[in-house]
Amino acid sequence: MFTYIRTLTAPSAAIANTAAASTTRDTSGHAYFDSGTAHYFSLRKEPAPPARPFQDDKEKVSIMFGIVPDPSKCAHFKHQAWVATMRIKCQNVPRLMRDGFHWDVSNVIKEEGYIEWGKTSRNANDWDRAHKRWYFLEDTDHPRRWTTSISVVATEPQILSNFSVRQLSKKSIRDAWAVNQNGRHIYGYRAYETADPSINAPEHPMYGFNAIYDEMPMQGFWPWPPIENEPEKNRDEAEEIKGENLGPSQTGTTQCEVNTDGILMEIEGGKGEDEWIWSDGGSAGASPT
């Protein structure tokens, strides 16, 4: 990228007097003099702005995965040390179903990550007080098929500082959906969830559907339909890291004061929706654009 900077100060007389044509470039090649307007221009090469594949991608979010340490329990900070949302922008979802959705740490754009701190107000609910860590990923194939954002929410800062995307296992997916170019649902999944009488959460059976390929097995991160005897890459490592970071919630105690706010009730998608809808009117974080 080149930036032209016009100045009102003419160059040295040597350059100005030798302007036989309309423009004369100096010996360095970084400036020229326009004899027609008597203006001196500097030609300087500027570094290109950093790439932001997900934010700059004009596609709408077409796939979303909700991920928690224990998908058999509700997405409540009473049970989960963290809650992650993975949003994928993909122009051709059926192709990603056929090819499989494969990703790992090599897809992470490290320079794009950051942390959002939660509110400190006494009136803030658990969700508003929680902190959020953002990751951004892109497909390494050319042409690129997808871009992704991942937001990880936790009430304890150390959980986010020690977090690794390796903890995001397919077996930890609690909810998933995908839509076509018209915003119509073509894929859905919800993991089995046990009842929790303490917060009036009923038992939810596992379900899944694929309106395009029915029960065709899909490789990679797609949680449904399950593939028998599928080797899971980095499974042992992910389980070990996940266990280390669960903290007090492993023993059944809460990590913060909780109430019925922040219970994940429904996942909505299509028509431009790209966030989880929560019972208190908040969300699991709108994706940055």
CSV table of C-alpha atoms in Angstrom, one decimal:
chain,number,residue,atom,x,y,z
A,1,MET,CA,0.0,0.0,0.0
A,2,PHE,CA,1.4,3.4,-1.0
A,3,THR,CA,0.4,6.8,0.6
A,4,TYR,CA,0.8,10.0,-1.3
A,5,ILE,CA,1.6,13.0,0.9
A,6,ARG,CA,1.4,16.4,-0.7
A,7,THR,CA,3.5,19.2,0.6
A,8,LEU,CA,3.6,22.9,-0.3
A,9,THR,CA,7.4,23.1,0.0
A,10,ALA,CA,9.3,22.6,-3.3
A,11,PRO,CA,12.3,20.3,-3.3
A,12,SER,CA,15.8,21.4,-3.8
A,13,ALA,CA,16.4,23.7,-6.7
A,14,ALA,CA,18.4,21.0,-8.4
A,15,ILE,CA,15.3,18.8,-8.6
A,16,ALA,CA,12.9,21.6,-9.5
A,17,ASN,CA,15.1,23.0,-12.2
A,18,THR,CA,15.6,19.6,-13.9
A,19,ALA,CA,11.9,19.0,-14.2
A,20,ALA,CA,11.8,18.6,-17.9
A,21,ALA,CA,8.6,16.7,-17.9
A,22,SER,CA,5.4,17.1,-15.9
A,23,THR,CA,6.9,15.0,-13.1
A,24,THR,CA,10.4,14.3,-11.9
A,25,ARG,CA,11.3,11.6,-9.4
A,26,ASP,CA,14.2,12.1,-7.1
A,27,THR,CA,17.2,9.8,-6.9
A,28,SER,CA,15.8,7.9,-4.0
A,29,GLY,CA,12.6,7.0,-5.8
A,30,HIS,CA,10.5,8.0,-2.9
A,31,ALA,CA,9.3,11.5,-4.1
A,32,TYR,CA,8.5,13.4,-7.2
A,33,PHE,CA,7.9,17.0,-8.3
A,34,ASP,CA,4.9,18.0,-10.4
A,35,SER,CA,6.0,21.0,-12.5
A,36,GLY,CA,2.4,21.7,-13.6
A,37,THR,CA,1.2,22.4,-10.1
A,38,ALA,CA,4.5,23.2,-8.4
A,39,HIS,CA,3.7,20.7,-5.7
A,40,TYR,CA,6.1,18.2,-4.2
A,41,PHE,CA,4.8,14.8,-3.4
A,42,SER,CA,6.3,12.1,-1.1
A,43,LEU,CA,5.7,8.5,-2.0
A,44,ARG,CA,5.9,6.4,1.1
A,45,LYS,CA,5.1,2.7,1.4
A,46,GLU,CA,2.9,2.0,4.4
A,47,PRO,CA,2.6,-1.4,6.1
A,48,ALA,CA,-0.7,-3.2,5.3
A,49,PRO,CA,-3.3,-3.2,8.1
A,50,PRO,CA,-3.5,-6.4,10.1
A,51,ALA,CA,-5.8,-9.0,8.6
A,52,ARG,CA,-9.1,-9.6,10.4
A,53,PRO,CA,-10.6,-12.5,8.4
A,54,PHE,CA,-13.7,-13.0,10.6
A,55,GLN,CA,-14.6,-9.4,11.2
A,56,ASP,CA,-14.0,-8.4,7.6
A,57,ASP,CA,-15.9,-11.5,6.2
A,58,LYS,CA,-19.2,-10.2,4.9
A,59,GLU,CA,-20.9,-13.6,5.3
A,60,LYS,CA,-23.4,-14.0,8.1
A,61,VAL,CA,-22.8,-16.6,10.8
A,62,SER,CA,-24.1,-19.9,9.4
A,63,ILE,CA,-22.9,-22.4,12.0
A,64,MET,CA,-22.7,-22.2,15.8
A,65,PHE,CA,-21.5,-24.6,18.5
A,66,GLY,CA,-22.1,-24.2,22.2
A,67,ILE,CA,-19.4,-25.9,24.2
A,68,VAL,CA,-19.1,-26.5,28.0
A,69,PRO,CA,-17.0,-28.8,30.1
A,70,ASP,CA,-19.9,-31.1,31.0
A,71,PRO,CA,-22.6,-31.0,28.3
A,72,SER,CA,-24.9,-33.3,30.3
A,73,LYS,CA,-25.6,-30.4,32.6
A,74,CYS,CA,-27.1,-27.0,31.9
A,75,ALA,CA,-25.0,-24.1,30.9
A,76,HIS,CA,-25.0,-22.4,34.3
A,77,PHE,CA,-22.0,-21.2,36.2
A,78,LYS,CA,-23.1,-23.5,39.0
A,79,HIS,CA,-22.2,-26.4,36.9
A,80,GLN,CA,-19.8,-25.1,34.3
A,81,ALA,CA,-16.4,-23.4,34.9
A,82,TRP,CA,-16.6,-21.8,31.4
A,83,VAL,CA,-19.1,-21.5,28.5
A,84,ALA,CA,-17.8,-21.2,24.9
A,85,THR,CA,-19.5,-20.2,21.8
A,86,MET,CA,-18.0,-21.0,18.4
A,87,ARG,CA,-19.4,-19.0,15.4
A,88,ILE,CA,-18.5,-20.0,11.8
A,89,LYS,CA,-19.0,-18.0,8.7
A,90,CYS,CA,-19.2,-20.3,5.7
A,91,GLN,CA,-20.6,-19.6,2.3
A,92,ASN,CA,-21.2,-23.3,1.5
A,93,VAL,CA,-22.3,-25.2,4.6
A,94,PRO,CA,-23.3,-28.4,2.6
A,95,ARG,CA,-19.7,-28.6,1.4
A,96,LEU,CA,-18.4,-28.3,4.9
A,97,MET,CA,-20.7,-31.2,5.8
A,98,ARG,CA,-19.3,-33.3,3.0
A,99,ASP,CA,-15.7,-32.4,3.5
A,100,GLY,CA,-15.9,-32.3,7.3
A,101,PHE,CA,-15.1,-29.4,9.6
A,102,HIS,CA,-11.5,-29.8,10.7
A,103,TRP,CA,-9.6,-27.3,12.8
A,104,ASP,CA,-6.9,-27.1,15.4
A,105,VAL,CA,-4.6,-24.6,17.1
A,106,SER,CA,-2.8,-23.9,13.8
A,107,ASN,CA,-5.9,-22.2,12.6
A,108,VAL,CA,-5.8,-19.6,15.4
A,109,ILE,CA,-4.8,-16.1,14.5
A,110,LYS,CA,-2.9,-15.4,17.7
A,111,GLU,CA,-2.5,-11.6,17.2
A,112,GLU,CA,-6.3,-11.1,17.1
A,113,GLY,CA,-7.1,-12.5,20.5
A,114,TYR,CA,-8.2,-10.4,23.5
A,115,ILE,CA,-10.1,-10.4,26.8
A,116,GLU,CA,-13.2,-8.4,27.7
A,117,TRP,CA,-13.6,-7.8,31.4
A,118,GLY,CA,-17.0,-8.1,33.1
A,119,LYS,CA,-19.0,-5.4,34.9
A,120,THR,CA,-18.2,-4.7,38.5
A,121,SER,CA,-21.6,-3.2,39.4
A,122,ARG,CA,-23.3,-4.8,42.4
A,123,ASN,CA,-26.5,-4.9,40.4
A,124,ALA,CA,-24.9,-6.9,37.6
A,125,ASN,CA,-26.0,-10.5,37.2
A,126,ASP,CA,-23.6,-13.4,37.0
A,127,TRP,CA,-23.4,-13.2,33.2
A,128,ASP,CA,-22.6,-9.4,33.2
A,129,ARG,CA,-19.9,-10.0,35.8
A,130,ALA,CA,-18.3,-12.7,33.8
A,131,HIS,CA,-15.2,-12.2,31.7
A,132,LYS,CA,-14.8,-13.2,28.1
A,133,ARG,CA,-11.8,-14.3,26.0
A,134,TRP,CA,-11.9,-14.1,22.2
A,135,TYR,CA,-10.1,-16.2,19.6
A,136,PHE,CA,-10.3,-15.9,15.9
A,137,LEU,CA,-9.5,-18.6,13.4
A,138,GLU,CA,-9.4,-19.1,9.6
A,139,ASP,CA,-9.3,-21.9,7.2
A,140,THR,CA,-5.7,-22.5,5.9
A,141,ASP,CA,-7.0,-23.9,2.6
A,142,HIS,CA,-7.1,-21.7,-0.5
A,143,PRO,CA,-9.6,-20.5,-1.4
A,144,ARG,CA,-10.6,-20.1,2.2
A,145,ARG,CA,-13.9,-22.0,3.1
A,146,TRP,CA,-14.6,-20.6,6.6
A,147,THR,CA,-13.7,-18.1,9.3
A,148,THR,CA,-14.5,-18.5,12.9
A,149,SER,CA,-14.7,-16.7,16.2
A,150,ILE,CA,-14.6,-18.3,19.6
A,151,SER,CA,-15.7,-16.6,22.8
A,152,VAL,CA,-15.0,-18.3,26.2
A,153,VAL,CA,-16.9,-16.9,29.2
A,154,ALA,CA,-15.9,-17.5,32.8
A,155,THR,CA,-16.4,-15.8,36.2
A,156,GLU,CA,-12.7,-16.3,37.2
A,157,PRO,CA,-10.0,-14.5,35.3
A,158,GLN,CA,-7.5,-17.3,35.9
A,159,ILE,CA,-9.7,-19.8,34.1
A,160,LEU,CA,-9.4,-17.6,31.0
A,161,SER,CA,-5.7,-16.9,31.3
A,162,ASN,CA,-5.0,-20.7,31.5
A,163,PHE,CA,-7.5,-21.6,28.8
A,164,SER,CA,-6.5,-23.4,25.7
A,165,VAL,CA,-8.6,-24.0,22.6
A,166,ARG,CA,-7.5,-27.7,22.9
A,167,GLN,CA,-10.1,-27.9,25.6
A,168,LEU,CA,-12.9,-27.5,23.0
A,169,SER,CA,-13.7,-31.1,22.2
A,170,LYS,CA,-16.5,-32.4,20.0
A,171,LYS,CA,-17.6,-34.4,23.0
A,172,SER,CA,-18.1,-31.2,24.9
A,173,ILE,CA,-20.5,-29.7,22.4
A,174,ARG,CA,-23.9,-29.0,24.1
A,175,ASP,CA,-25.8,-27.3,21.3
A,176,ALA,CA,-25.2,-26.8,17.6
A,177,TRP,CA,-27.1,-25.4,14.6
A,178,ALA,CA,-26.5,-24.5,11.0
A,179,VAL,CA,-28.5,-22.4,8.5
A,180,ASN,CA,-28.4,-22.1,4.7
A,181,GLN,CA,-28.0,-18.9,2.7
A,182,ASN,CA,-31.6,-18.0,3.3
A,183,GLY,CA,-31.3,-18.3,7.0
A,184,ARG,CA,-33.3,-21.5,7.2
A,185,HIS,CA,-32.3,-24.2,9.6
A,186,ILE,CA,-30.6,-27.2,8.0
A,187,TYR,CA,-28.8,-28.8,11.0
A,188,GLY,CA,-29.4,-29.0,14.7
A,189,TYR,CA,-28.1,-30.9,17.7
A,190,ARG,CA,-28.6,-30.9,21.5
A,191,ALA,CA,-26.7,-33.1,23.9
A,192,TYR,CA,-28.5,-35.2,26.6
A,193,GLU,CA,-29.0,-33.1,29.7
A,194,THR,CA,-29.9,-34.4,33.2
A,195,ALA,CA,-32.6,-32.7,35.2
A,196,ASP,CA,-31.6,-30.1,37.9
A,197,PRO,CA,-34.4,-29.6,40.4
A,198,SER,CA,-32.5,-26.8,42.2
A,199,ILE,CA,-33.1,-24.5,39.2
A,200,ASN,CA,-36.2,-26.2,37.8
A,201,ALA,CA,-34.3,-27.4,34.7
A,202,PRO,CA,-36.0,-30.5,33.2
A,203,GLU,CA,-34.3,-33.5,31.6
A,204,HIS,CA,-33.6,-33.0,27.9
A,205,PRO,CA,-33.1,-36.0,25.6
A,206,MET,CA,-30.4,-35.9,23.0
A,207,TYR,CA,-31.6,-35.0,19.5
A,208,GLY,CA,-30.2,-34.2,16.2
A,209,PHE,CA,-31.2,-33.6,12.6
A,210,ASN,CA,-29.7,-32.9,9.2
A,211,ALA,CA,-32.2,-31.6,6.7
A,212,ILE,CA,-29.8,-32.1,3.7
A,213,TYR,CA,-27.9,-35.3,4.3
A,214,ASP,CA,-30.1,-37.0,6.9
A,215,GLU,CA,-27.9,-39.4,9.0
A,216,MET,CA,-24.8,-39.2,6.8
A,217,PRO,CA,-21.7,-39.4,9.0
A,218,MET,CA,-19.8,-36.1,9.0
A,219,GLN,CA,-16.1,-35.9,9.8
A,220,GLY,CA,-14.4,-33.3,12.0
A,221,PHE,CA,-16.2,-31.2,14.6
A,222,TRP,CA,-19.8,-32.0,13.7
A,223,PRO,CA,-21.3,-33.6,16.8
A,224,TRP,CA,-24.2,-35.4,15.1
A,225,PRO,CA,-24.7,-38.1,14.0
A,226,PRO,CA,-22.1,-39.8,16.2
A,227,ILE,CA,-19.5,-41.9,14.5
A,228,GLU,CA,-18.7,-45.2,16.0
A,229,ASN,CA,-15.1,-45.9,16.9
A,230,GLU,CA,-14.0,-42.5,15.6
A,231,PRO,CA,-10.5,-41.6,16.8
A,232,GLU,CA,-10.5,-38.3,18.5
A,233,LYS,CA,-7.4,-36.2,18.0
A,234,ASN,CA,-5.8,-34.9,21.2
A,235,ARG,CA,-8.6,-36.4,23.2
A,236,ASP,CA,-6.4,-37.4,26.2
A,237,GLU,CA,-4.7,-34.0,26.2
A,238,ALA,CA,-8.0,-32.1,26.0
A,239,GLU,CA,-9.5,-34.2,28.9
A,240,GLU,CA,-6.5,-33.6,31.0
A,241,ILE,CA,-6.5,-29.8,30.5
A,242,LYS,CA,-10.3,-29.7,30.9
A,243,GLY,CA,-10.1,-31.5,34.3
A,244,GLU,CA,-7.4,-29.2,35.6
A,245,ASN,CA,-9.4,-26.0,34.9
A,246,LEU,CA,-12.8,-27.1,36.3
A,247,GLY,CA,-11.9,-25.9,39.8
A,248,PRO,CA,-14.6,-25.9,42.5
A,249,SER,CA,-17.4,-26.9,40.1
A,250,GLN,CA,-15.9,-30.5,40.0
A,251,THR,CA,-16.9,-31.0,43.6
A,252,GLY,CA,-20.4,-29.7,43.0
A,253,THR,CA,-19.9,-26.4,44.7
A,254,THR,CA,-20.5,-23.1,43.0
A,255,GLN,CA,-17.8,-20.7,41.9
A,256,CYS,CA,-19.9,-17.6,42.4
A,257,GLU,CA,-23.2,-16.6,43.8
A,258,VAL,CA,-25.8,-17.8,41.3
A,259,ASN,CA,-29.5,-17.6,40.7
A,260,THR,CA,-31.8,-18.5,37.9
A,261,ASP,CA,-30.3,-15.8,35.7
A,262,GLY,CA,-27.9,-17.0,33.0
A,263,ILE,CA,-29.5,-20.3,32.4
A,264,LEU,CA,-29.2,-21.2,28.7
A,265,MET,CA,-32.8,-21.8,27.6
A,266,GLU,CA,-32.7,-21.8,23.9
A,267,ILE,CA,-30.5,-21.5,20.9
A,268,GLU,CA,-31.8,-19.4,18.0
A,269,GLY,CA,-30.4,-19.1,14.6
A,270,GLY,CA,-31.1,-17.9,11.1
A,271,LYS,CA,-32.3,-14.5,9.8
A,272,GLY,CA,-29.0,-13.0,10.9
A,273,GLU,CA,-29.1,-14.3,14.5
A,274,ASP,CA,-25.6,-15.2,15.6
A,275,GLU,CA,-25.8,-15.5,19.4
A,276,TRP,CA,-27.2,-17.6,22.2
A,277,ILE,CA,-30.4,-16.3,23.7
A,278,TRP,CA,-30.5,-16.5,27.5
A,279,SER,CA,-33.4,-16.4,29.9
A,280,ASP,CA,-32.5,-13.0,31.4
A,281,GLY,CA,-32.6,-11.3,28.0
A,282,GLY,CA,-28.8,-11.3,27.7
A,283,SER,CA,-26.7,-13.4,25.4
A,284,ALA,CA,-23.6,-15.5,25.2
A,285,GLY,CA,-21.9,-12.6,23.5
A,286,ALA,CA,-22.6,-11.1,20.1
A,287,SER,CA,-19.9,-11.8,17.7
A,288,PRO,CA,-17.6,-8.8,16.9
A,289,THR,CA,-17.8,-7.5,13.4
